[in-house]
Every structure is written in structure tokens, then in C-alpha cells.
Tab-separated table of C-alpha atoms in Angstrom:
chain	number	residue	atom	x	y	z
A	1251	MET	CA	-20.821	-103.184	-36.253
A	1252	VAL	CA	-20.339	-99.404	-36.246
A	1253	VAL	CA	-23.204	-98.630	-38.610
A	1254	ASP	CA	-26.093	-96.331	-37.770
A	1255	GLN	CA	-29.043	-98.614	-38.412
A	1256	ILE	CA	-31.284	-95.643	-39.184
A	1257	HIS	CA	-29.195	-93.004	-40.958
A	1258	ASP	CA	-26.752	-95.311	-42.772
A	1259	LEU	CA	-29.365	-97.847	-43.825
A	1260	GLN	CA	-31.528	-95.023	-45.192
A	1261	GLN	CA	-28.591	-94.118	-47.435
A	1262	VAL	CA	-28.293	-97.721	-48.563
A	1263	TYR	CA	-32.039	-97.799	-49.241
A	1264	ARG	CA	-31.853	-94.694	-51.430
A	1265	LYS	CA	-28.896	-96.043	-53.397
A	1266	ILE	CA	-30.553	-99.416	-54.007
A	1267	LEU	CA	-33.813	-97.707	-54.966
A	1268	HIS	CA	-31.833	-95.600	-57.455
A	1269	SER	CA	-30.285	-98.747	-58.931
A	1270	MET	CA	-33.647	-100.523	-59.006
A	1271	SER	CA	-35.168	-97.675	-61.037
A	1272	ARG	CA	-32.130	-97.721	-63.351
A	1273	PRO	CA	-31.387	-101.421	-63.876
A	1274	GLY	CA	-27.702	-102.200	-64.283
A	1275	ASN	CA	-26.640	-98.854	-62.814
A	1276	ILE	CA	-23.959	-99.499	-60.178
A	1277	SER	CA	-24.108	-97.661	-56.844
A	1278	LYS	CA	-21.217	-97.496	-54.377
A	1279	LEU	CA	-21.627	-98.075	-50.635
A	1280	ASN	CA	-17.982	-97.450	-49.678
A	1281	SER	CA	-18.762	-94.520	-47.375
A	1282	ILE	CA	-20.858	-96.875	-45.240
A	1283	THR	CA	-18.960	-100.169	-45.550
A	1284	GLU	CA	-15.717	-98.502	-44.426
A	1285	LYS	CA	-17.325	-98.111	-40.989
A	1286	MET	CA	-17.728	-101.883	-40.706
A	1287	ASN	CA	-14.781	-103.385	-38.839
A	1288	GLU	CA	-16.129	-106.899	-38.217
A	1289	GLU	CA	-15.764	-110.049	-40.266
A	1290	PHE	CA	-19.005	-111.536	-41.533
A	1291	PRO	CA	-19.782	-114.670	-43.551
A	1292	CYS	CA	-20.663	-112.391	-46.496
A	1293	ASN	CA	-19.372	-109.175	-48.032
A	1294	HIS	CA	-20.323	-105.896	-46.372
A	1295	ALA	CA	-22.485	-104.556	-49.209
A	1296	PHE	CA	-24.493	-107.787	-49.135
A	1297	LEU	CA	-25.085	-107.548	-45.390
A	1298	LEU	CA	-26.101	-103.880	-45.605
A	1299	SER	CA	-28.544	-104.690	-48.406
A	1300	ALA	CA	-30.100	-107.461	-46.336
A	1301	LEU	CA	-30.361	-105.323	-43.188
A	1302	THR	CA	-31.940	-102.495	-45.198
A	1303	PHE	CA	-34.889	-104.547	-46.416
A	1304	ILE	CA	-35.364	-107.268	-43.829
A	1305	ASP	CA	-37.237	-106.601	-40.591
A	1306	ALA	CA	-39.542	-108.414	-38.177
A	1307	GLU	CA	-42.437	-108.191	-40.654
A	1308	VAL	CA	-40.791	-110.340	-43.344
A	1309	THR	CA	-39.108	-113.727	-43.634
A	1310	PHE	CA	-35.887	-114.873	-45.277
A	1311	HIS	CA	-34.023	-117.972	-46.412
A	1312	VAL	CA	-30.244	-118.268	-46.783
A	1313	ILE	CA	-28.596	-120.271	-49.569
A	1314	ALA	CA	-24.953	-121.018	-48.700
A	1315	ASN	CA	-22.683	-123.755	-47.441
A	1316	GLN	CA	-23.864	-125.109	-44.102
A	1317	GLU	CA	-21.450	-123.208	-41.845
A	1318	LYS	CA	-22.007	-119.807	-43.474
A	1319	LYS	CA	-25.753	-120.417	-43.676
A	1320	ALA	CA	-25.988	-120.963	-39.915
A	1321	ARG	CA	-23.873	-117.886	-39.115
A	1322	LEU	CA	-25.622	-115.541	-41.527
A	1323	THR	CA	-29.063	-116.716	-40.417
A	1324	GLU	CA	-28.106	-115.988	-36.802
A	1325	ILE	CA	-26.723	-112.516	-37.677
A	1326	ILE	CA	-29.746	-111.460	-39.747
A	1327	SER	CA	-32.170	-112.733	-37.114
A	1328	SER	CA	-30.381	-110.969	-34.244
A	1329	TYR	CA	-30.167	-107.612	-36.057
A	1330	THR	CA	-33.655	-107.609	-37.566
A	1331	MET	CA	-35.816	-109.976	-35.460
A	1332	ALA	CA	-36.907	-111.545	-38.767
A	1333	LYS	CA	-37.624	-115.259	-38.922
A	1334	THR	CA	-36.079	-117.707	-41.322
A	1335	GLU	CA	-38.575	-119.608	-43.471
A	1336	ALA	CA	-38.763	-122.382	-46.071
A	1337	ILE	CA	-37.876	-121.286	-49.614
A	1338	ASP	CA	-41.453	-121.377	-50.882
A	1339	LYS	CA	-42.615	-119.003	-48.111
A	1340	ALA	CA	-39.603	-116.675	-47.762
A	1341	ASP	CA	-39.938	-113.018	-48.743
A	1342	PHE	CA	-36.183	-112.710	-49.269
A	1343	ILE	CA	-33.736	-115.251	-50.672
A	1344	LEU	CA	-30.170	-114.494	-49.536
A	1345	MET	CA	-27.681	-116.226	-51.827
A	1346	LEU	CA	-23.991	-116.285	-50.946
A	1347	GLN	CA	-21.289	-116.713	-53.557
A	1348	ASP	CA	-20.427	-120.260	-52.471
A	1349	ALA	CA	-24.037	-121.492	-52.549
A	1350	PRO	CA	-24.201	-125.067	-53.885
A	1351	GLU	CA	-25.730	-125.297	-57.355
A	1352	TYR	CA	-28.421	-127.731	-56.229
A	1353	GLN	CA	-29.604	-125.258	-53.563
A	1354	ILE	CA	-29.782	-122.446	-56.127
A	1355	GLU	CA	-31.760	-124.633	-58.511
A	1356	LYS	CA	-34.158	-125.684	-55.739
A	1357	ALA	CA	-34.641	-122.052	-54.700
A	1358	PHE	CA	-35.465	-120.961	-58.246
A	1359	ILE	CA	-38.028	-123.741	-58.579
A	1360	GLU	CA	-39.710	-123.089	-55.226
A	1361	CYS	CA	-39.397	-119.345	-54.566
A	1362	LYS	CA	-42.464	-117.104	-54.597
A	1363	THR	CA	-43.316	-115.189	-57.779
A	1364	GLY	CA	-46.556	-113.598	-56.556
A	1365	ASN	CA	-49.925	-114.037	-58.242
A	1366	LEU	CA	-51.979	-111.996	-60.693
A	1367	HIS	CA	-53.931	-110.294	-57.907
A	1368	ASP	CA	-50.845	-109.639	-55.774
A	1369	PRO	CA	-47.712	-109.795	-57.945
A	1370	GLN	CA	-45.787	-108.011	-55.187
A	1371	LEU	CA	-46.070	-111.134	-53.024
A	1372	SER	CA	-42.898	-112.469	-54.592
A	1373	ALA	CA	-39.386	-113.166	-53.370
A	1374	THR	CA	-36.613	-110.622	-53.685
A	1375	TRP	CA	-33.194	-112.196	-54.184
A	1376	ILE	CA	-30.126	-110.564	-52.613
A	1377	VAL	CA	-27.114	-112.111	-54.309
A	1378	GLU	CA	-23.417	-111.951	-53.430
A	1379	CYS	CA	-21.063	-111.712	-56.395
A	1380	ASP	CA	-17.371	-111.038	-57.074
A	1381	LEU	CA	-17.199	-107.735	-58.909
A	1382	LEU	CA	-19.869	-105.719	-60.684
A	1383	SER	CA	-18.903	-103.692	-63.742
A	1384	ASN	CA	-20.593	-102.231	-66.806
A	1385	SER	CA	-18.600	-104.432	-69.156
A	1386	THR	CA	-19.946	-107.175	-71.391
A	1387	GLY	CA	-21.646	-110.216	-69.875
A	1388	LEU	CA	-25.310	-109.302	-69.780
A	1389	SER	CA	-27.266	-106.908	-71.958
A	1390	LEU	CA	-30.211	-105.327	-70.135
A	1391	ASN	CA	-33.272	-103.768	-71.776
A	1392	GLY	CA	-36.532	-102.404	-70.416
A	1393	PRO	CA	-37.998	-99.629	-68.255
A	1394	GLY	CA	-35.394	-97.256	-66.790
A	1395	ILE	CA	-32.800	-98.134	-69.443
A	1396	ASN	CA	-31.946	-95.894	-72.371
A	1397	GLY	CA	-31.222	-98.364	-75.164
A	1398	ALA	CA	-29.237	-101.177	-73.586
A	1399	GLN	CA	-27.135	-101.429	-70.419
A	1400	GLN	CA	-24.177	-103.789	-70.131
A	1401	LEU	CA	-23.522	-105.532	-66.834
A	1402	GLN	CA	-20.926	-108.054	-65.717
A	1403	THR	CA	-21.803	-109.928	-62.522
A	1404	GLY	CA	-19.442	-112.905	-62.534
A	1405	LEU	CA	-22.410	-115.209	-61.893
A	1406	HIS	CA	-22.731	-118.381	-63.929
A	1407	HIS	CA	-24.934	-118.232	-67.038
A	1408	SER	CA	-27.262	-120.823	-65.518
A	1409	PHE	CA	-28.256	-118.320	-62.817
A	1410	TRP	CA	-29.515	-115.849	-65.409
A	1411	GLN	CA	-31.173	-118.553	-67.483
A	1412	LYS	CA	-33.140	-119.674	-64.417
A	1413	ARG	CA	-33.912	-116.055	-63.504
A	1414	ASN	CA	-35.286	-115.434	-66.998
A	1415	GLU	CA	-37.581	-118.435	-66.648
A	1416	LYS	CA	-38.991	-116.968	-63.415
A	1417	VAL	CA	-39.958	-113.645	-65.034
A	1418	ASN	CA	-41.448	-114.848	-68.314
A	1419	GLU	CA	-45.023	-114.436	-67.021
A	1420	TYR	CA	-44.949	-110.752	-66.073
A	1421	PRO	CA	-46.157	-109.272	-63.709
A	1422	LEU	CA	-45.136	-112.451	-61.869
A	1423	GLY	CA	-41.435	-112.817	-61.157
A	1424	ILE	CA	-38.543	-111.960	-58.875
A	1425	ASP	CA	-36.402	-108.873	-58.302
A	1426	VAL	CA	-32.634	-109.247	-57.875
A	1427	ILE	CA	-30.251	-107.095	-55.814
A	1428	LEU	CA	-26.564	-107.780	-56.501
A	1429	ALA	CA	-23.820	-106.894	-53.997
A	1430	ASP	CA	-20.092	-107.310	-54.626
A	1431	PHE	CA	-16.845	-107.380	-52.621
A	1432	SER	CA	-15.967	-103.816	-53.702
A	1433	SER	CA	-18.970	-102.352	-51.841
A	1434	GLN	CA	-21.045	-101.952	-54.986
A	1435	VAL	CA	-24.688	-102.809	-55.644
A	1436	ALA	CA	-26.797	-103.132	-58.771
A	1437	CYS	CA	-30.373	-104.259	-59.343
A	1438	ILE	CA	-32.291	-106.195	-61.967
A	1439	PRO	CA	-36.052	-105.985	-61.433
A	1440	ARG	CA	-38.498	-108.403	-63.029
A	1441	THR	CA	-39.348	-105.822	-65.718
A	1442	THR	CA	-35.818	-106.022	-67.133
A	1443	SER	CA	-35.035	-108.231	-70.113
A	1444	VAL	CA	-31.675	-109.980	-69.614
A	1445	THR	CA	-29.695	-111.327	-72.590
A	1446	ILE	CA	-26.515	-113.290	-71.948
A	1447	THR	CA	-23.862	-111.835	-74.288
A	1448	GLU	CA	-20.700	-113.435	-72.934
A	1449	VAL	CA	-19.589	-116.659	-74.554
A	1450	SER	CA	-19.247	-119.432	-71.997
């Protein structure tokens, strides 16, 4: 991978931080992903997002079909020295697009949401999706949003319903980083209210 793991990942960090402070705002990582000439079991923006936040001090858990799960776990571990962990202990949940529904449901039930003394001790989800756009699908409200922000993620409604259940006891909850196949990222922190507007 021809990516500068200091300079390039700092750029990714700044872009994701920008999107986290402005929920639903889409940031482009094309200038960095175009340097990546290898095939991975996930899209390039997803891998960059994972490598930006995961290091030897944190743990992660991959949700994907068995073959991709094994490959991605090996790649993340070799690049970051981070250890994989059970869902209920993992600091990061890495969800690929083809993740089986039962694994997603299990992860939502078991993942960390922090506690009242340490709400930051929660899981951050990095989620692979088809194509992010600011068209109808979800309506976002809350800090960092002027009025309402529209966001289309292509994820099934059940994902957002389960996510909403995990953040209904603020400050407990999860933060979500979305990464698509067009080298775009967007974020939905726990402080954001998500309303499903698209008819299923």
C-alpha cells in the first residue's frame, strides 16, 4: 500500500473529524485512495478510516462473511498491531457491506456503550456502504447541524433502528463512521437524532 501512514492518515483524521463535528457532511478521500493500488476485502475509504483510528492501544472486531473477516482481521492487525476482541470488549466494530444480519444484530446487542462515569468507553462503528449522498433517506438533527441534514447511506432501515436504540440513553451510545466505494466518508455521532424518511 503506497500510503504515508503518518502524513496521509493525518489528512484522513482531519477529514473525519470535520465530518464528525458536522454530522451528515460528506468528506472526500480521493486524493489519498488513488495512491492505493492493492485489492483489499473492503473499500479503500473504509480501510483508511480503520487505520486512522486503530492502533496497538485499542481492540477491534470485524463483522463480515467468514473469508473477508479473516483477511481484514489479518490486515488490520499487521498494519496496526491491534488485537481483535470479542464484540462486548472491542473498542471498534468494523462492519463490511456483506455482514450477515444476525452478526449485525448480535453486535448491536453486545457492543459497548460506555457508562455514566466514562461514556467515552464505548464502541465506534466503522461501516462500509455503497454510496453516500445528501439525498433523502435519513434526516439528521442535533449539534453541528443547521436545521436538518439529509443523508442517504444505502444501509437497511433496521441498521438505523438498532442504532437509535443504542443512543437513547445519552451520554451512553455509539458513534458511526460511514465509508463508501467512491472514497467518501460521513459521520453520525451519538448526539445526532436520526429519523428514517425513506419509505421501505
